[in-house]
Coordinates of C-alpha atoms and ligand atoms in Angstrom, one line a residue:
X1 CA 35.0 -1.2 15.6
X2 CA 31.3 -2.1 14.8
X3 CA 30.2 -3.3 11.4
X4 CA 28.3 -0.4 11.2
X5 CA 31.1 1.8 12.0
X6 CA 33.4 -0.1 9.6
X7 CA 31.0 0.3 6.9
X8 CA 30.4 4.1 6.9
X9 CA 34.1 4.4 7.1
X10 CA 34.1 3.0 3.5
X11 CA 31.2 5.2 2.2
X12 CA 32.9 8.3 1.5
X13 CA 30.9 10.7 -0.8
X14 CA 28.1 9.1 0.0
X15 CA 25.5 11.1 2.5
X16 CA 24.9 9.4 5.9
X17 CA 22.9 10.5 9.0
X18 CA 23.5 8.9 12.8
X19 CA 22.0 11.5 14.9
X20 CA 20.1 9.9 17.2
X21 CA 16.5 11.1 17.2
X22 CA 16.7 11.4 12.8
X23 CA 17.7 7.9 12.5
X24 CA 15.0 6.6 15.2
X25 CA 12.2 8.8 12.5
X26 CA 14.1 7.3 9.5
X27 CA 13.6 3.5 10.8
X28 CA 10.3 4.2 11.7
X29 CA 6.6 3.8 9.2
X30 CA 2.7 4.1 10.0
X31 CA 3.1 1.0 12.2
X32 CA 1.3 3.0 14.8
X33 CA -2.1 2.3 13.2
X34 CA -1.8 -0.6 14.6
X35 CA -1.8 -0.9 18.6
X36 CA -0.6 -4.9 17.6
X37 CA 2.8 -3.2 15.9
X38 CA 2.8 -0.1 18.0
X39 CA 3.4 -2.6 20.9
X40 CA 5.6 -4.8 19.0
X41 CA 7.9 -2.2 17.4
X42 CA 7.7 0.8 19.0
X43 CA 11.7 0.5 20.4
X44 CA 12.9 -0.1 16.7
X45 CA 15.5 1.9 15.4
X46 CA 18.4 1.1 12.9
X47 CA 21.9 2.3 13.7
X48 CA 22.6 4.9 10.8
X49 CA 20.9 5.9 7.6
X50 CA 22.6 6.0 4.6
X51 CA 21.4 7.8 1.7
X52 CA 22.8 7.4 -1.9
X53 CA 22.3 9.5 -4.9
X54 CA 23.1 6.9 -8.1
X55 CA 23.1 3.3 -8.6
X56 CA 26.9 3.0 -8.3
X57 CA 26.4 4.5 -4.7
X58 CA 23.6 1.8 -4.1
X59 CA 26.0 -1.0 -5.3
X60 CA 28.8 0.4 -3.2
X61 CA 26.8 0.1 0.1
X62 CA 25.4 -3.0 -0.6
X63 CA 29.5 -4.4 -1.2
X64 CA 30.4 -2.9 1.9
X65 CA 27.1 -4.4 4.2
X66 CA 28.1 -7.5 2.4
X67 CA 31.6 -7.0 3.4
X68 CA 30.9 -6.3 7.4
X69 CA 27.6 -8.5 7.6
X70 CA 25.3 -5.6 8.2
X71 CA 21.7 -5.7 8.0
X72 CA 20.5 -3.2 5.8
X73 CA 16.6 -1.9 5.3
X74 CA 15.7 -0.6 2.5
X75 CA 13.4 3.2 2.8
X76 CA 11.4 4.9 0.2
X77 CA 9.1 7.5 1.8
X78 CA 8.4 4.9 4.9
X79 CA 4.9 5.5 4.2
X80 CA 4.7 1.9 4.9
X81 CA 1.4 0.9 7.2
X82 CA 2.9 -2.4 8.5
X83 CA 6.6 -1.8 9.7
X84 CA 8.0 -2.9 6.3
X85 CA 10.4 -0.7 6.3
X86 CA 11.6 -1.0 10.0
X87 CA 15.0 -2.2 10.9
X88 CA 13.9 -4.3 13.4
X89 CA 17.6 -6.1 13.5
X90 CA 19.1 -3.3 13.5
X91 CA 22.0 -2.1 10.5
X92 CA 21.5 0.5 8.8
X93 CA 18.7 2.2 6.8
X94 CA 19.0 2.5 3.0
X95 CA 16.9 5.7 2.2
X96 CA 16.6 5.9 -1.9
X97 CA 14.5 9.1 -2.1
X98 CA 17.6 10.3 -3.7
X99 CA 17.0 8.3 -6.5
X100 CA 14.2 10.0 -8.1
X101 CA 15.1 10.9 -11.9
X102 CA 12.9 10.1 -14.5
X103 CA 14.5 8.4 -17.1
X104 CA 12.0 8.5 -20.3
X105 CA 8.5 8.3 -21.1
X106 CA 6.6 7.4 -24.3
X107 CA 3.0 6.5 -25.3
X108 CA 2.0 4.1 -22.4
X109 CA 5.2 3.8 -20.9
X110 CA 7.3 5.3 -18.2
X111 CA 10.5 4.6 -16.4
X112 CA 11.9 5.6 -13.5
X113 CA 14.2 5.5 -10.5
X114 CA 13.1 3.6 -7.6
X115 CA 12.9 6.6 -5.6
X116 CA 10.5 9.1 -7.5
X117 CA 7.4 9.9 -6.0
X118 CA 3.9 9.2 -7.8
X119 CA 2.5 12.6 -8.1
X120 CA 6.3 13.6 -9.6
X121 CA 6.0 10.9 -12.2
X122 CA 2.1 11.5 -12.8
X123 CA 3.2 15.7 -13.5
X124 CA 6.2 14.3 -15.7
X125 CA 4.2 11.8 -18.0
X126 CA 1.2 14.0 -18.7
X127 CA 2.7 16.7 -19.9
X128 CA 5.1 14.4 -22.3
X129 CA 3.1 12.1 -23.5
X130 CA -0.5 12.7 -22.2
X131 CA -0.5 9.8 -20.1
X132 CA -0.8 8.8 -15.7
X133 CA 0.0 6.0 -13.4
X134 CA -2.7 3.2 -14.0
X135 CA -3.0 3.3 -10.0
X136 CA -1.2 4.7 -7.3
X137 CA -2.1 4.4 -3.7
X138 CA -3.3 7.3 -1.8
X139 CA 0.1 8.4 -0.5
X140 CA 0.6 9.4 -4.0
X141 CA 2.0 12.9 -2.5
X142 CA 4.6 11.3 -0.4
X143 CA 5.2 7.3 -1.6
X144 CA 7.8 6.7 -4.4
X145 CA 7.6 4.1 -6.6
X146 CA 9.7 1.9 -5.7
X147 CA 8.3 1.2 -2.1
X148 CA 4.8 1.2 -3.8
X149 CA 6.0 -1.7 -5.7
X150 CA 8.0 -3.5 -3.2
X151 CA 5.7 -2.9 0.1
X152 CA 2.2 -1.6 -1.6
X153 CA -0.6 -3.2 -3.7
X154 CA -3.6 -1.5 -4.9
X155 CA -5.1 2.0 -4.9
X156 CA -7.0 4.9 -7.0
X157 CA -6.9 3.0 -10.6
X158 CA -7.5 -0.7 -9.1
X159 CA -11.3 -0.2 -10.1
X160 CA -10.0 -0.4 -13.9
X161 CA -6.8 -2.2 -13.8
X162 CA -7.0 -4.8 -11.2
X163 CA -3.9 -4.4 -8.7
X164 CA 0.2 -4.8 -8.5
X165 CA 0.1 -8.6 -8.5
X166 CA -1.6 -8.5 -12.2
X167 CA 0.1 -9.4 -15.1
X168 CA 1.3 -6.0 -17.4
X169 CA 0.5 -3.9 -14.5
X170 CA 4.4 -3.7 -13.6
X171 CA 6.2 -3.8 -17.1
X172 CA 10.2 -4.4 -15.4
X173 CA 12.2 -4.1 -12.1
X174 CA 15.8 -3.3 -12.3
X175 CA 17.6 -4.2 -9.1
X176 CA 20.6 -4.9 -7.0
X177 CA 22.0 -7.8 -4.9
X178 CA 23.3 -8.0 -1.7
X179 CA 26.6 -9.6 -2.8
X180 CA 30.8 -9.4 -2.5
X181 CA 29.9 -7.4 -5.7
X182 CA 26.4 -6.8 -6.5
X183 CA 25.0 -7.8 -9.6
X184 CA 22.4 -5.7 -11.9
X185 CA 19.2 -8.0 -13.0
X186 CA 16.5 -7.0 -15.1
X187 CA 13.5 -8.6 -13.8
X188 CA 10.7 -8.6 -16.7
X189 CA 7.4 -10.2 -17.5
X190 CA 6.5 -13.1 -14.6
X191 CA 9.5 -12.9 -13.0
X192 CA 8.5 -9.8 -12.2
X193 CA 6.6 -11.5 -9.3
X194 CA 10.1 -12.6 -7.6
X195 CA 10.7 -8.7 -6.2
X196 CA 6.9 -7.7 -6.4
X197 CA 5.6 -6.6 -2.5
X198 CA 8.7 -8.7 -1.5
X199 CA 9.3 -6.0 1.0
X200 CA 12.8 -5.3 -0.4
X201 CA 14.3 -8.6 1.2
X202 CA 15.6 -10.3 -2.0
X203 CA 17.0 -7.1 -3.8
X204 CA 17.1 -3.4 -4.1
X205 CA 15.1 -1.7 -6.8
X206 CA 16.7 0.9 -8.6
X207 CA 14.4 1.3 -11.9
X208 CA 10.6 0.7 -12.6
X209 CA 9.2 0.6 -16.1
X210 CA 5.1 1.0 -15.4
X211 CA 2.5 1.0 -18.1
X212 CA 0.2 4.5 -18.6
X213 CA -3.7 5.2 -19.0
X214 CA -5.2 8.2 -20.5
X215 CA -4.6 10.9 -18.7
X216 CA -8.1 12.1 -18.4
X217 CA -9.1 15.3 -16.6
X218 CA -10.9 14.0 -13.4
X219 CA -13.8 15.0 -11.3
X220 CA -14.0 14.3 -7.4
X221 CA -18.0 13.0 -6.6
X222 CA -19.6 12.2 -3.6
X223 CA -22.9 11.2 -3.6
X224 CA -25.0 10.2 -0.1
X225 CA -27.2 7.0 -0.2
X226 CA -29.7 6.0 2.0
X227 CA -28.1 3.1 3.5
X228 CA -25.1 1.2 3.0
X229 CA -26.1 -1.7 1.6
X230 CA -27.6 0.8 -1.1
X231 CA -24.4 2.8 -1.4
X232 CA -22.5 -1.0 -2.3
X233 CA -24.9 -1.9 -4.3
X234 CA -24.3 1.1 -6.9
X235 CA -20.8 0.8 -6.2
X236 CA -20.8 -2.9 -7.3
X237 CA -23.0 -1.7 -10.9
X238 CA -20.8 1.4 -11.5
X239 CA -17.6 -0.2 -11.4
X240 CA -19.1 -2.8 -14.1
X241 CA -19.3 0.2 -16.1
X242 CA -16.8 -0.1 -18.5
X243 CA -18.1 2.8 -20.8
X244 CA -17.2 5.4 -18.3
X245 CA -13.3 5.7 -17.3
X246 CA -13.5 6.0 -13.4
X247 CA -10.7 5.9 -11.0
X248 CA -12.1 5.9 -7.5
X249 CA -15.3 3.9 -6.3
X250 CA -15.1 3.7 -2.2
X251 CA -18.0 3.0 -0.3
X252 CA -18.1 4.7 3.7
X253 CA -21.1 3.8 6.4
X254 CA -22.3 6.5 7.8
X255 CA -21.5 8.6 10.7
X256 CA -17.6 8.1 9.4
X257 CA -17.8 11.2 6.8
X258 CA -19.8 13.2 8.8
X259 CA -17.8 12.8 12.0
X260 CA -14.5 13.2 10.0
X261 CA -13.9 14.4 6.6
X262 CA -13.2 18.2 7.7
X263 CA -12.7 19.2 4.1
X264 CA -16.6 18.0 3.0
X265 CA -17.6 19.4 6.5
X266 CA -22.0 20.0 6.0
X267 CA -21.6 18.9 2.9
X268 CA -22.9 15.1 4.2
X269 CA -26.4 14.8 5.3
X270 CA -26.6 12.9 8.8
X271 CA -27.3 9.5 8.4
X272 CA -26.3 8.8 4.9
X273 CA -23.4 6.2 3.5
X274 CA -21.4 8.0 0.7
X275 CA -19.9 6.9 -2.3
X276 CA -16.9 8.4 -3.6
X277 CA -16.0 8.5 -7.1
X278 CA -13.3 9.8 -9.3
X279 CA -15.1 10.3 -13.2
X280 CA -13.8 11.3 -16.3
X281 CA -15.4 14.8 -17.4
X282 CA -16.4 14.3 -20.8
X283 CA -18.5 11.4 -18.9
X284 CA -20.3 13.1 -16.7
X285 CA -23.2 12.9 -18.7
X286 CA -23.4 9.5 -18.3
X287 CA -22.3 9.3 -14.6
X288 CA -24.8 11.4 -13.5
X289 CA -27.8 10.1 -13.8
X290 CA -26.3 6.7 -12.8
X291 CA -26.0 8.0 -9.5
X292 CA -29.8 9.4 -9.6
X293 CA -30.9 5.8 -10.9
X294 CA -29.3 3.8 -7.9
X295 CA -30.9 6.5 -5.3
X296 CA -28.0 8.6 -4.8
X297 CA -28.0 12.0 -4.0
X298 CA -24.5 14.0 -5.3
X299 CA -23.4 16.1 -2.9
X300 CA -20.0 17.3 -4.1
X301 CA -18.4 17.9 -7.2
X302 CA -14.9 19.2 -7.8
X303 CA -12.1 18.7 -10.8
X304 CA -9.5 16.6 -8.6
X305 CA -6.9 18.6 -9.6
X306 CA -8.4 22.2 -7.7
X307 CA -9.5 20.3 -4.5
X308 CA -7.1 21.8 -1.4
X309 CA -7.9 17.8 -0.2
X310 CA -8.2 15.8 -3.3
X311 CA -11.1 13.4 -2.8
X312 CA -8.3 10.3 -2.8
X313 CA -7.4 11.5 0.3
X314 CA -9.9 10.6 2.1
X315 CA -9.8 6.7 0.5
X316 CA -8.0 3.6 1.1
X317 CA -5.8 4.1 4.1
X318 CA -6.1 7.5 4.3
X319 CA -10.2 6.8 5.4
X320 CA -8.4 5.9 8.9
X321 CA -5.8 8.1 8.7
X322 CA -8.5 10.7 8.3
X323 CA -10.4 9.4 11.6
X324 CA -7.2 8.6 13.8
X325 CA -6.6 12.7 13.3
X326 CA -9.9 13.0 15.7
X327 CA -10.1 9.6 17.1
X328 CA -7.0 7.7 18.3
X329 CA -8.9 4.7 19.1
X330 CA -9.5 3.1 16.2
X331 CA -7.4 0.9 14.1
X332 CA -8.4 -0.8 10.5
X333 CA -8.3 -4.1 8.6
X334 CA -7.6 -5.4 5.6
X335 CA -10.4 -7.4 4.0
X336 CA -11.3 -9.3 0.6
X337 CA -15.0 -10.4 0.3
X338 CA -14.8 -13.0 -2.5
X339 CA -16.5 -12.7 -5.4
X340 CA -19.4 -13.2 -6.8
X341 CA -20.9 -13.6 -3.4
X342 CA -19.0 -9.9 -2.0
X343 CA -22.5 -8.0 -1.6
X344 CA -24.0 -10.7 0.4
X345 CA -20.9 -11.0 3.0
X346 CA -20.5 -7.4 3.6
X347 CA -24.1 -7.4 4.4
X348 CA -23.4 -10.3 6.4
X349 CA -20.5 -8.6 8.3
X350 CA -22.1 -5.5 8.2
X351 CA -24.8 -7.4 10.2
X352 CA -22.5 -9.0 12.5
X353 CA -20.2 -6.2 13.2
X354 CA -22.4 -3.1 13.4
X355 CA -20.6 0.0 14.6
X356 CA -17.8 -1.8 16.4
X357 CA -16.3 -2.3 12.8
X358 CA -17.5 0.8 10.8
X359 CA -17.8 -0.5 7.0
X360 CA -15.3 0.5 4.1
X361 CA -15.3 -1.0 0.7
X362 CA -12.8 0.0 -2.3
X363 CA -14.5 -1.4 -5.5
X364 CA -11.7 -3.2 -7.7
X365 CA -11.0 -5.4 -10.4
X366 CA -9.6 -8.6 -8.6
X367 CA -8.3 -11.4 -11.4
X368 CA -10.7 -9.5 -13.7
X369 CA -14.0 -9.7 -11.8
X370 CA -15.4 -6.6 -9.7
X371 CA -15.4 -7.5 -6.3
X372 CA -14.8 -5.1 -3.3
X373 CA -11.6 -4.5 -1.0
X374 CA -12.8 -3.8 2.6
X375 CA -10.5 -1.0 4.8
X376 CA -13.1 -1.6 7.7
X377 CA -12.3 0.2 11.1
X378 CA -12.0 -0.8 14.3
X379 CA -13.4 0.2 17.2
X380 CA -10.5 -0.9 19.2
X381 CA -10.8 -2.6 22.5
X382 CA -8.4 -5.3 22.9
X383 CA -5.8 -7.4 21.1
X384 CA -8.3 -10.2 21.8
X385 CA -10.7 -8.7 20.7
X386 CA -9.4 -7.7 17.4
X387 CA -8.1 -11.2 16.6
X388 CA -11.7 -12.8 17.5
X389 CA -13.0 -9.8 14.9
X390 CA -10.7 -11.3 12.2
X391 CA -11.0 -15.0 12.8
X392 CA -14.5 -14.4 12.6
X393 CA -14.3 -12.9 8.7
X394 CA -11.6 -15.4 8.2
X395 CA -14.6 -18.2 9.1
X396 CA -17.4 -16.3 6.8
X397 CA -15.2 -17.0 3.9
X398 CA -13.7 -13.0 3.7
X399 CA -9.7 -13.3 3.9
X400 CA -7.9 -11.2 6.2
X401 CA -4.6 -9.5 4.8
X402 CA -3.7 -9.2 8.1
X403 CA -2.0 -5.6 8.3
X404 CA -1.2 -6.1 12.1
X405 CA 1.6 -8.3 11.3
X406 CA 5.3 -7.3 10.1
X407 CA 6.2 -10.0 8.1
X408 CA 5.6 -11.3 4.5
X409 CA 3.8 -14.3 4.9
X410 CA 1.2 -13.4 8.1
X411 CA 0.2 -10.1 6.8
X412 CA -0.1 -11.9 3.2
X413 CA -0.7 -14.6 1.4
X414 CA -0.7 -16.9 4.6
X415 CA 1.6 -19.2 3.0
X416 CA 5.4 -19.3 2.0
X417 CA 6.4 -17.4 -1.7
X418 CA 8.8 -20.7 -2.6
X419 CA 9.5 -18.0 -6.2
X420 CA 10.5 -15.0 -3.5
X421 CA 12.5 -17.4 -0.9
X422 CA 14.4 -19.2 -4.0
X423 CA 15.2 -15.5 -5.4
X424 CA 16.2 -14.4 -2.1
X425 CA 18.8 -17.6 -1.8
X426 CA 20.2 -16.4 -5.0
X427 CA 20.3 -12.1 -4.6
X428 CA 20.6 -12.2 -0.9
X429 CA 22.4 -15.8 0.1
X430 CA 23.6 -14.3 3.8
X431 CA 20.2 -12.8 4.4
X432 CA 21.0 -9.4 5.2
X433 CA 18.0 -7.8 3.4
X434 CA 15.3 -6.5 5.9
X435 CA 16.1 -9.6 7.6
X436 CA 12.8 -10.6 9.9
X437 CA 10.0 -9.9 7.6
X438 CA 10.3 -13.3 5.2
X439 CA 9.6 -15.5 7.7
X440 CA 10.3 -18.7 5.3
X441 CA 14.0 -17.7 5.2
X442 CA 14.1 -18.8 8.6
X443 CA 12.0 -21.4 8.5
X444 CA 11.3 -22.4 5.0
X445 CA 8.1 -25.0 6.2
X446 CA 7.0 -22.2 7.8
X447 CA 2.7 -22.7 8.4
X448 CA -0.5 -20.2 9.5
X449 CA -1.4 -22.0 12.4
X450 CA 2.2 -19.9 14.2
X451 CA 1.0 -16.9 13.6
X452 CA -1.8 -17.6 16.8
X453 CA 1.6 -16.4 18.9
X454 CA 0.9 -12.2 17.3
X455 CA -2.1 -11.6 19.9
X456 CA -0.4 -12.9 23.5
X457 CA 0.2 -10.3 25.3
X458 CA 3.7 -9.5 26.2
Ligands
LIG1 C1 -2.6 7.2 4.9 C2 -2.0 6.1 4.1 C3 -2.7 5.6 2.9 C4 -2.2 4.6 2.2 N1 -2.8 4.2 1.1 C5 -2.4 3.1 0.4 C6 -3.0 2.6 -0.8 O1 -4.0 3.2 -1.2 N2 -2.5 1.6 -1.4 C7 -1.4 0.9 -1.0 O2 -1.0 -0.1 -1.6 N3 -0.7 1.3 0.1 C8 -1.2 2.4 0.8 N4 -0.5 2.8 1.9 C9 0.8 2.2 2.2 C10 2.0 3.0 1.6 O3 1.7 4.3 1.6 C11 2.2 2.6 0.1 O4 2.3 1.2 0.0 C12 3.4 3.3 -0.5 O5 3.4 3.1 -1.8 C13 4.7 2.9 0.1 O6 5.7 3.7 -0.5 P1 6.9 4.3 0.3 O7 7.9 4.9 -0.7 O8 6.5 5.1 1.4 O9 7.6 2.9 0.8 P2 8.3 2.6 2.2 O10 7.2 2.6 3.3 O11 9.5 3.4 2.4 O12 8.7 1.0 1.9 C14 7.7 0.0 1.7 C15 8.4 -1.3 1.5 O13 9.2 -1.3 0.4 C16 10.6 -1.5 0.6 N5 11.3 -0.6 -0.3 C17 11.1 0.7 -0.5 N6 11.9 1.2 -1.5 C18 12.5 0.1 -2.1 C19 13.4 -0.2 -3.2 N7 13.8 0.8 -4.0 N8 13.8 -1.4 -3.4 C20 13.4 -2.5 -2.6 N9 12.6 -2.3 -1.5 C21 12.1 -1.1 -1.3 C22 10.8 -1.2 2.1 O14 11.9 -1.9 2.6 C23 9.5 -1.6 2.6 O15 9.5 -3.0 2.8 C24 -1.0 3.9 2.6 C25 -0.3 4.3 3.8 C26 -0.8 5.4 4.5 C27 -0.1 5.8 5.8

């Protein structure tokens, strides 16, 4: 008998699928907006999905995978853009949209099970205790919690608050080991940072505690600018506007909106960069004429809450997501342009790049200075191509968080996480934790110059 097969015969009670074609959906993400991944891990698929309901059901799996040495990968929504949430050695998948209760909320605080989804906790704290997420990424319909933590980063919110990484923007992680018997740890204040976009590989998360804003009442804007460079430059000065609670400041070139965003269809006047923003009503008297002062022209205005297609989704990922729906041949990147000097290199790359990389910015707070996120697309021609596109940012001094890679340290940081490999020694010591995406667990000296190897083609 297989040590799969071994360890569903010990999961009675608990819910598991191993049809075929619904556990080759279940093991699979957004990879595909990548043609790097879609090549790479298109064949992956996980052996069964398993899908407890509590935290004793979590603990029972995990003693059992332990038990018969079974991989096991761990699923929120699988919203995922990078194949974090891909079995690719195979096991089983550990689907905890089950686990969605949430367990209390108070002035400023909320917690949660791992599995509940954004909007769901959003609807939950505002009635209770007038209060929202601080940010939540733009999946916020689908994503739970849990995966945002463990495989997300920033989103609508990160102009105010900065993103996951920041200090009091996670408040505690409760999770499980992969042990004989798994142990319950509380993770809290820096050590938060030991399971934070670890990708689930040194511990299942079964609770969140997350801090709350005002729940405000907010208002979609779009406002068209002349040219981009214009459109960036008010979105650098309105983020710095602390005065007026704002939750969304993305920047799109031209042509992108107006080719694409069905739901603002005519709304867009040819040729025109757009800024879109998410405002707090009672501020709209200030906002306003912000917009008319930078040279902006507002051409939409809607509460966020009536839109069919709330503005957010058309923002961070979902900007490509949006253009892939007519266009399946582009694909997207992952940029930082450093502060103070962001304006000058997006100009500079804007310069460079033209229309083969179509230019989008997310304004943010980034260790408390505004700087700009860039979701640029890709005109997509070649694997070589698209690495020569990113060396060549990487060599202007804007970073590459590389999103056509599937493991920790090349789609991140570039470096090892010595704090997330020593945790995953101690909650994980036979590595069977979405083995293959912490590269250092292998190879703890692990350096950049290996990742070269992603762009030969097979
Ligand atoms: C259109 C589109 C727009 C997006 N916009 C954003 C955005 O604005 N900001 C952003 O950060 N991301 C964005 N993403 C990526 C993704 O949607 C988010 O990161 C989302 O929060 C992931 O949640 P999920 O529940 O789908 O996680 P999954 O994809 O299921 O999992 C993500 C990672 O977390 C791990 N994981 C999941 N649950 C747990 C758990 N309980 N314990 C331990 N590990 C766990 C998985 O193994 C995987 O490594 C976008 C993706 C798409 C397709």
């Amino acid at each position: 008998m297989s040590g799969v097969a071994a360890l569903l015969a010990e999961l009675d009670g608990i819910a598991v699928e191993t049809d075929r074609a619904l556990v080759r959906q279940k093991s699979r993400d957004f990879f595909w907006y990548s043609p790097v991944l879609k090549r790479q891990l298109n064949a992956v698929a996980g052996e069964a999905v398993v899908m407890p309901k509590t935290e004793a059901e979590v603990a029972r799996v995990l003693a059992a995978a332990f038990r018969h040495r079974v991989p096991v990968t761990p699923r929120g929504a699988g919203t995922g853009n990078y194949g974090q949430a891909m079995p690719i050695r195979g096991g089983i998948v550990l689907d905890l949209s089950a686990l969605d209760r949430i367990l209390w909320a108070k002035p400023g605080v909320v917690r949660t099970e791992a599995g509940a989804k954004l909007i769901d906790i959003d609807a939950h704290t505002r009635a209770a205790v007038g209060g929202e997420l601080r940010f939540h990424p733009s999946t916020r319909r689908t994503a739970t919690i849990g995966g945002f933590i463990a495989g997300g980063s920033s989103g609508i919110g990160s102009c105010t608050w900065g993103i996951l990484r920041e200090p009091g923007n996670i408040l505690g992680l409760r999770l499980l080991t992969m042990e004989e018997t798994p142990r319950v740890i509380e993770l809290r204040g820096p050590d938060i940072q030991k399971a934070n976009h670890a990708y689930g590989t040194n511990g299942v998360i079964t609770e969140v505690e997350m801090p709350l804003a005002p729940a405000w009442e907010w208002i979609d804007l779009v406002a068209a600018f002349p040219t981009l460079m214009d459109a960036a430059r008010f979105g650098d000065a309105f983020t710095r506007q602390d005065g007026i609670p704002k939750k969304l400041v993305s920047i799109i070139a031209a042509g992108v909106p107006q080719a694409h965003f069905k739901a603002l269809d005519g709304k867009i006047p040819e040729g025109r960069a757009v800024a879109l923003l998410m405002v707090a009503e009672p501020f709209l008297e200030h906002a306003l004429p912000f917009i008319t002062a930078h040279g902006g022209e507002l051409v939409h205005r809607e509460p966020t809450e009536a839109a069919e297609v709330p503005l957010y989704e058309h923002s961070w990922n979902h900007t490509t997501l949006q253009v892939l729906k007519t266009d399946k041949t582009v694909t997207y990147l992952q940029t930082l342009f450093p502060p103070p000097q962001h304006l000058a290199k997006v100009a500079e790359m804007e310069a460079r790049f033209g229309d083969e990389v179509p230019m989008h910015l997310e304004f943010v707070k980034f260790g408390g200075k505004v700087t700009c996120f860039g979701l640029q697309l890709v005109r997509f021609t070649t694997e070589e191509r698209l690495a020569e596109i990113i060396a060549i940012h990487e060599q202007a001094g804007c970073p590459i968080f590389n999103p056509h890679a599937y493991t920790l340290e090349e789609g991140g940081m570039k470096k090892v996480d010595h704090v997330q490999l020593a945790f995953k020694r101690e909650a994980d010591p036979l590595g069977l934790l979405n083995p293959g995406k912490m590269l250092a667990w292998e190879n703890p000296d692990w350096r950049p110059t290996q990742s070269v190897h992603l762009y030969e083609t097979a």
